[in-house]
CSV table of C-alpha atoms and ligand atoms in Angstrom, one decimal:
chain,number,residue,atom,x,y,z
A,1,MET,CA,40.2,130.0,164.6
A,2,GLU,CA,42.4,130.5,167.6
A,3,SER,CA,42.5,133.9,169.4
A,4,VAL,CA,42.0,135.8,166.2
A,5,THR,CA,42.3,139.5,166.3
A,6,LEU,CA,41.6,141.7,163.2
A,7,THR,CA,41.9,145.4,162.9
A,8,TYR,CA,41.2,147.9,160.1
A,9,PRO,CA,42.8,151.2,159.6
A,10,ASP,CA,40.5,153.9,161.0
A,11,GLY,CA,41.9,157.4,160.5
A,12,ASP,CA,45.2,157.5,162.5
A,13,ARG,CA,44.0,154.7,164.8
A,14,ARG,CA,42.8,151.1,164.2
A,15,LEU,CA,39.4,149.7,164.6
A,16,THR,CA,39.2,146.3,166.2
A,17,ALA,CA,36.7,144.2,164.2
A,18,LEU,CA,37.6,140.8,165.8
A,19,ASP,CA,38.8,140.7,169.3
A,20,ALA,CA,40.5,137.4,170.3
A,21,VAL,CA,37.9,135.2,168.6
A,22,SER,CA,38.2,131.5,168.9
A,23,LEU,CA,35.9,129.1,167.0
A,24,ARG,CA,36.2,125.5,166.2
A,25,VAL,CA,33.7,123.9,163.9
A,26,ALA,CA,33.7,120.1,163.2
A,27,ALA,CA,33.0,118.4,159.9
A,28,GLY,CA,29.3,117.9,159.6
A,29,GLU,CA,28.5,120.7,162.0
A,30,LEU,CA,26.4,123.7,161.4
A,31,ALA,CA,27.4,126.6,163.6
A,32,ALA,CA,25.3,129.8,163.4
A,33,ILE,CA,26.6,133.2,164.5
A,34,VAL,CA,24.1,135.9,165.2
A,35,GLY,CA,24.9,139.5,166.0
A,36,PRO,CA,23.9,143.1,165.0
A,37,SER,CA,25.2,144.9,162.0
A,38,GLY,CA,28.8,146.0,162.5
A,39,SER,CA,29.6,143.3,165.1
A,40,GLY,CA,32.2,141.7,163.0
A,41,LYS,CA,30.4,138.7,161.4
A,42,SER,CA,31.5,139.3,157.8
A,43,SER,CA,35.0,140.0,159.0
A,44,LEU,CA,35.1,136.7,160.8
A,45,LEU,CA,34.1,134.9,157.6
A,46,ALA,CA,36.7,136.8,155.6
A,47,VAL,CA,39.4,135.7,158.0
A,48,ALA,CA,38.1,132.1,158.1
A,49,ALA,CA,38.1,132.1,154.3
A,50,THR,CA,41.8,133.3,154.3
A,51,LEU,CA,40.7,136.4,152.3
A,52,LEU,CA,42.0,138.6,155.2
A,53,ARG,CA,45.0,137.8,157.3
A,54,PRO,CA,44.4,138.4,161.0
A,55,ASP,CA,46.7,140.7,163.0
A,56,GLU,CA,47.0,137.9,165.6
A,57,GLY,CA,45.9,134.4,166.1
A,58,ARG,CA,45.7,131.3,163.9
A,59,VAL,CA,43.4,130.1,161.2
A,60,ILE,CA,43.4,126.4,160.6
A,61,VAL,CA,41.5,125.0,157.7
A,62,ALA,CA,41.2,121.2,157.3
A,63,GLY,CA,44.2,120.8,159.6
A,64,GLU,CA,46.4,123.3,157.7
A,65,ASP,CA,47.8,126.3,159.6
A,66,THR,CA,47.1,129.0,156.9
A,67,ALA,CA,49.8,131.4,158.2
A,68,ARG,CA,52.4,128.8,157.2
A,69,LEU,CA,51.3,128.8,153.6
A,70,GLY,CA,52.6,131.1,150.9
A,71,ALA,CA,50.2,133.2,148.9
A,72,ARG,CA,49.8,130.6,146.1
A,73,ALA,CA,49.3,127.7,148.5
A,74,ARG,CA,46.8,129.7,150.4
A,75,THR,CA,44.9,130.5,147.2
A,76,ALA,CA,44.9,126.8,146.3
A,77,LEU,CA,43.7,125.9,149.8
A,78,ARG,CA,40.9,128.4,149.5
A,79,ARG,CA,39.8,127.1,146.1
A,80,GLU,CA,39.9,123.5,147.1
A,81,ARG,CA,38.8,123.5,150.7
A,82,VAL,CA,36.6,126.6,151.2
A,83,GLY,CA,33.1,127.2,149.8
A,84,ILE,CA,31.8,130.7,150.3
A,85,VAL,CA,28.3,132.1,149.9
A,86,PHE,CA,28.6,135.9,150.0
A,87,GLN,CA,26.1,138.3,151.3
A,88,GLN,CA,25.5,139.8,147.8
A,89,SER,CA,24.7,137.2,145.2
A,90,ASN,CA,27.6,137.4,142.8
A,91,LEU,CA,26.2,135.2,140.0
A,92,LEU,CA,27.4,136.1,136.6
A,93,PRO,CA,24.4,137.6,134.7
A,94,SER,CA,25.0,136.0,131.3
A,95,LEU,CA,25.4,132.5,132.6
A,96,THR,CA,22.8,129.8,133.3
A,97,ALA,CA,22.5,128.2,136.7
A,98,LEU,CA,24.4,125.2,135.4
A,99,GLU,CA,27.2,127.3,133.9
A,100,GLN,CA,27.6,129.2,137.2
A,101,LEU,CA,29.0,126.0,138.6
A,102,LEU,CA,31.1,125.0,135.6
A,103,VAL,CA,32.8,128.3,135.4
A,104,VAL,CA,34.5,127.4,138.6
A,105,GLU,CA,35.9,124.2,137.0
A,106,ASP,CA,37.1,126.4,134.1
A,107,LEU,CA,38.9,128.7,136.6
A,108,ARG,CA,40.6,125.7,138.1
A,109,GLY,CA,42.4,125.4,134.7
A,110,ARG,CA,40.7,122.1,133.8
A,111,GLY,CA,40.4,121.3,130.1
A,112,ALA,CA,37.3,121.2,128.0
A,113,ARG,CA,36.9,117.4,128.5
A,114,ARG,CA,37.0,117.8,132.3
A,115,VAL,CA,34.4,120.6,132.1
A,116,ARG,CA,32.1,118.3,130.1
A,117,ALA,CA,32.6,115.5,132.7
A,118,ALA,CA,31.8,118.0,135.4
A,119,ARG,CA,28.4,118.9,133.7
A,120,GLY,CA,26.8,115.7,135.1
A,121,ARG,CA,28.1,116.4,138.6
A,122,ALA,CA,26.9,120.0,138.4
A,123,ALA,CA,23.4,119.0,137.3
A,124,GLU,CA,23.2,116.5,140.1
A,125,LEU,CA,24.3,119.0,142.7
A,126,LEU,CA,21.7,121.5,141.5
A,127,GLU,CA,19.1,118.8,141.5
A,128,SER,CA,20.0,118.0,145.1
A,129,VAL,CA,19.4,121.6,146.2
A,130,GLY,CA,16.0,121.6,144.6
A,131,LEU,CA,16.7,123.0,141.1
A,132,ASP,CA,15.7,120.7,138.4
A,133,GLY,CA,16.4,120.6,134.6
A,134,PRO,CA,14.5,123.6,133.2
A,135,VAL,CA,15.6,125.8,136.1
A,136,GLN,CA,19.2,124.9,135.5
A,137,ARG,CA,19.0,126.5,132.1
A,138,ARG,CA,17.8,129.8,133.4
A,139,ARG,CA,19.9,132.9,133.9
A,140,PRO,CA,20.0,134.8,137.2
A,141,HIS,CA,17.3,137.4,136.2
A,142,GLN,CA,15.0,134.5,135.4
A,143,LEU,CA,15.4,133.0,138.9
A,144,SER,CA,13.7,133.9,142.2
A,145,GLY,CA,15.8,135.1,145.1
A,146,GLY,CA,15.5,131.7,146.8
A,147,GLU,CA,16.5,129.9,143.6
A,148,ARG,CA,19.5,132.3,143.3
A,149,GLN,CA,20.6,131.4,146.8
A,150,ARG,CA,20.3,127.7,146.0
A,151,VAL,CA,22.6,128.2,143.0
A,152,ASN,CA,25.1,130.1,145.2
A,153,ILE,CA,25.0,127.2,147.7
A,154,ALA,CA,25.5,124.6,145.0
A,155,ARG,CA,28.3,126.6,143.5
A,156,ALA,CA,30.0,126.8,146.9
A,157,LEU,CA,29.7,123.0,147.3
A,158,PHE,CA,30.9,122.2,143.8
A,159,GLY,CA,34.6,121.9,144.6
A,160,GLY,CA,33.9,119.6,147.5
A,161,PRO,CA,35.0,122.0,150.3
A,162,SER,CA,35.8,121.1,153.9
A,163,VAL,CA,34.5,124.4,155.1
A,164,LEU,CA,31.3,126.2,154.0
A,165,LEU,CA,31.0,129.9,154.9
A,166,VAL,CA,27.7,131.6,154.5
A,167,ASP,CA,27.0,135.3,155.0
A,168,GLU,CA,23.4,136.4,155.6
A,169,PRO,CA,21.9,134.1,153.0
A,170,THR,CA,18.3,135.0,153.8
A,171,SER,CA,18.5,138.8,154.0
A,172,ALA,CA,16.8,139.2,150.6
A,173,LEU,CA,14.1,136.5,151.3
A,174,ASP,CA,10.8,136.3,153.1
A,175,HIS,CA,10.8,134.4,156.3
A,176,GLU,CA,9.5,131.1,154.9
A,177,ARG,CA,12.0,131.0,152.0
A,178,GLY,CA,14.7,132.0,154.5
A,179,GLU,CA,13.7,129.0,156.7
A,180,ARG,CA,13.9,126.7,153.7
A,181,ILE,CA,17.4,128.0,152.8
A,182,VAL,CA,18.6,127.3,156.4
A,183,GLU,CA,17.0,123.9,156.3
A,184,LEU,CA,18.9,123.2,153.0
A,185,LEU,CA,22.2,124.4,154.7
A,186,ALA,CA,21.6,122.0,157.5
A,187,GLU,CA,21.0,119.2,155.0
A,188,VAL,CA,24.0,119.8,152.8
A,189,THR,CA,26.2,120.2,156.0
A,190,ARG,CA,25.3,116.6,156.9
A,191,ARG,CA,25.5,115.2,153.4
A,192,HIS,CA,28.8,116.8,152.4
A,193,ARG,CA,30.3,116.7,155.9
A,194,THR,CA,31.3,120.4,155.7
A,195,ALA,CA,32.2,122.5,158.7
A,196,THR,CA,29.6,125.2,158.1
A,197,VAL,CA,29.5,128.7,159.6
A,198,LEU,CA,26.2,130.6,158.9
A,199,VAL,CA,26.1,134.2,159.8
A,200,THR,CA,22.8,136.0,160.2
A,201,HIS,CA,21.1,138.7,162.1
A,202,ASP,CA,17.8,136.9,162.1
A,203,HIS,CA,17.2,135.0,165.3
A,204,GLY,CA,14.2,133.3,163.9
A,205,LEU,CA,16.3,131.0,161.7
A,206,LEU,CA,18.4,129.3,164.2
A,207,GLY,CA,16.4,126.1,165.0
A,208,ARG,CA,18.3,124.0,162.5
A,209,ALA,CA,21.8,125.0,163.8
A,210,ASP,CA,23.8,122.6,165.9
A,211,ARG,CA,25.3,125.5,167.8
A,212,VAL,CA,24.4,129.2,168.1
A,213,LEU,CA,27.0,131.8,169.0
A,214,SER,CA,26.4,135.5,169.4
A,215,MET,CA,28.7,138.2,168.3
A,216,ALA,CA,28.9,141.7,169.7
A,217,ASP,CA,31.7,144.3,169.2
A,218,GLY,CA,34.0,141.8,167.7
A,219,ARG,CA,33.7,139.3,170.5
A,220,LEU,CA,32.2,135.8,170.2
A,221,ALA,CA,30.2,134.4,173.1
A,222,PRO,CA,27.7,131.6,173.5
A,223,PRO,CA,24.2,133.0,174.0
A,224,PRO,CA,22.5,132.9,177.4
A,225,HIS,CA,20.1,130.5,175.9
A,226,ARG,CA,21.6,127.5,174.2
A,227,PRO,CA,19.4,125.3,172.1
A,228,GLU,CA,20.1,121.5,172.4
A,229,ALA,CA,22.5,120.2,169.8
A,230,ARG,CA,20.5,118.4,167.2
A,231,GLU,CA,20.8,114.6,166.6
A,232,ARG,CA,23.0,113.7,163.6
B,1,ADP,P1,28.9,142.7,160.3
B,1,ADP,O1,29.1,141.7,159.1
B,1,ADP,O2,28.6,142.0,161.6
B,1,ADP,O3,27.9,143.7,159.9
B,1,ADP,P2,31.6,143.6,159.7
B,1,ADP,O4,32.5,142.5,159.8
B,1,ADP,O5,31.2,144.0,158.3
B,1,ADP,O6,30.3,143.4,160.6
B,1,ADP,O7,32.2,145.0,160.3
B,1,ADP,C1,32.8,145.0,161.6
B,1,ADP,C2,33.4,146.4,161.8
B,1,ADP,O8,34.5,146.6,161.0
B,1,ADP,C3,32.4,147.5,161.6
B,1,ADP,O9,32.6,148.5,162.5
B,1,ADP,C4,32.8,147.9,160.1
B,1,ADP,O10,32.4,149.3,159.9
B,1,ADP,C5,34.3,147.7,160.1
B,1,ADP,N1,34.8,147.4,158.8
B,1,ADP,C6,34.3,146.3,158.0
B,1,ADP,N2,35.0,146.2,156.9
B,1,ADP,C7,35.9,147.3,156.9
B,1,ADP,C8,37.0,147.7,156.0
B,1,ADP,N3,37.2,147.1,154.9
B,1,ADP,N4,37.7,148.8,156.4
B,1,ADP,C9,37.4,149.4,157.6
B,1,ADP,N5,36.5,149.1,158.5
B,1,ADP,C10,35.7,148.0,158.2
B,2,MG,MG1,28.1,141.5,157.3
């Protein structure tokens, strides 16, 4: 993101949610953004995901300047290159963990045979985030909060994204489970070489990040206290 500014309508004025934000995240890097509620974290992810168009500035995903793309090409780019884990778990209540991943394949317009072929890949991916056979056949209400987040992460990774955007993944979890989710995000970032942006208001979870930035009033700044980048 280069000098991105985003405003929302606010009565007869406009509210500046992102104020000249620049952020570059490399493949295989986990960048964490901390900041209080209302500071613009979710807005930043929405712009990075090309769900919202910025008023100013550029958003480049996997080398592609998204402003140059038409609506269809942008949707395709988002589907193929961007994995999103939203703040609210949006798993479909009637589907098993495995089916949550396969429904994406369905939406991509692939035929039944492709969907069957994808089953093995989905099962493997779920296994890799710590969800084994029997758990894969459970529906969301039969999963713990941590397990649901693991499904969300696996689903976001299923299309092989270049960019992984994660909004407050630990807000519904206790500290220990939250830590394990962040650990998992660090792991999948290395393994899948995603450029990962993790947004959180929990400062206690940042040890696994390569870089920590703080956000306040729509502005992004490095924190006064910068942890050493971890070895890859
Ligand atoms: P955070 O995720 O850090 O809590 P947000 O990005 O959700 O912050 O919000 C940043 C600011 O933009 C807040 O002042 C919020 O009230 C405002 N905002 C967010 N979404 C909208 C919207 N759809 N319409 C108007 N204002 C919004
Ligand atoms: Mg938010």
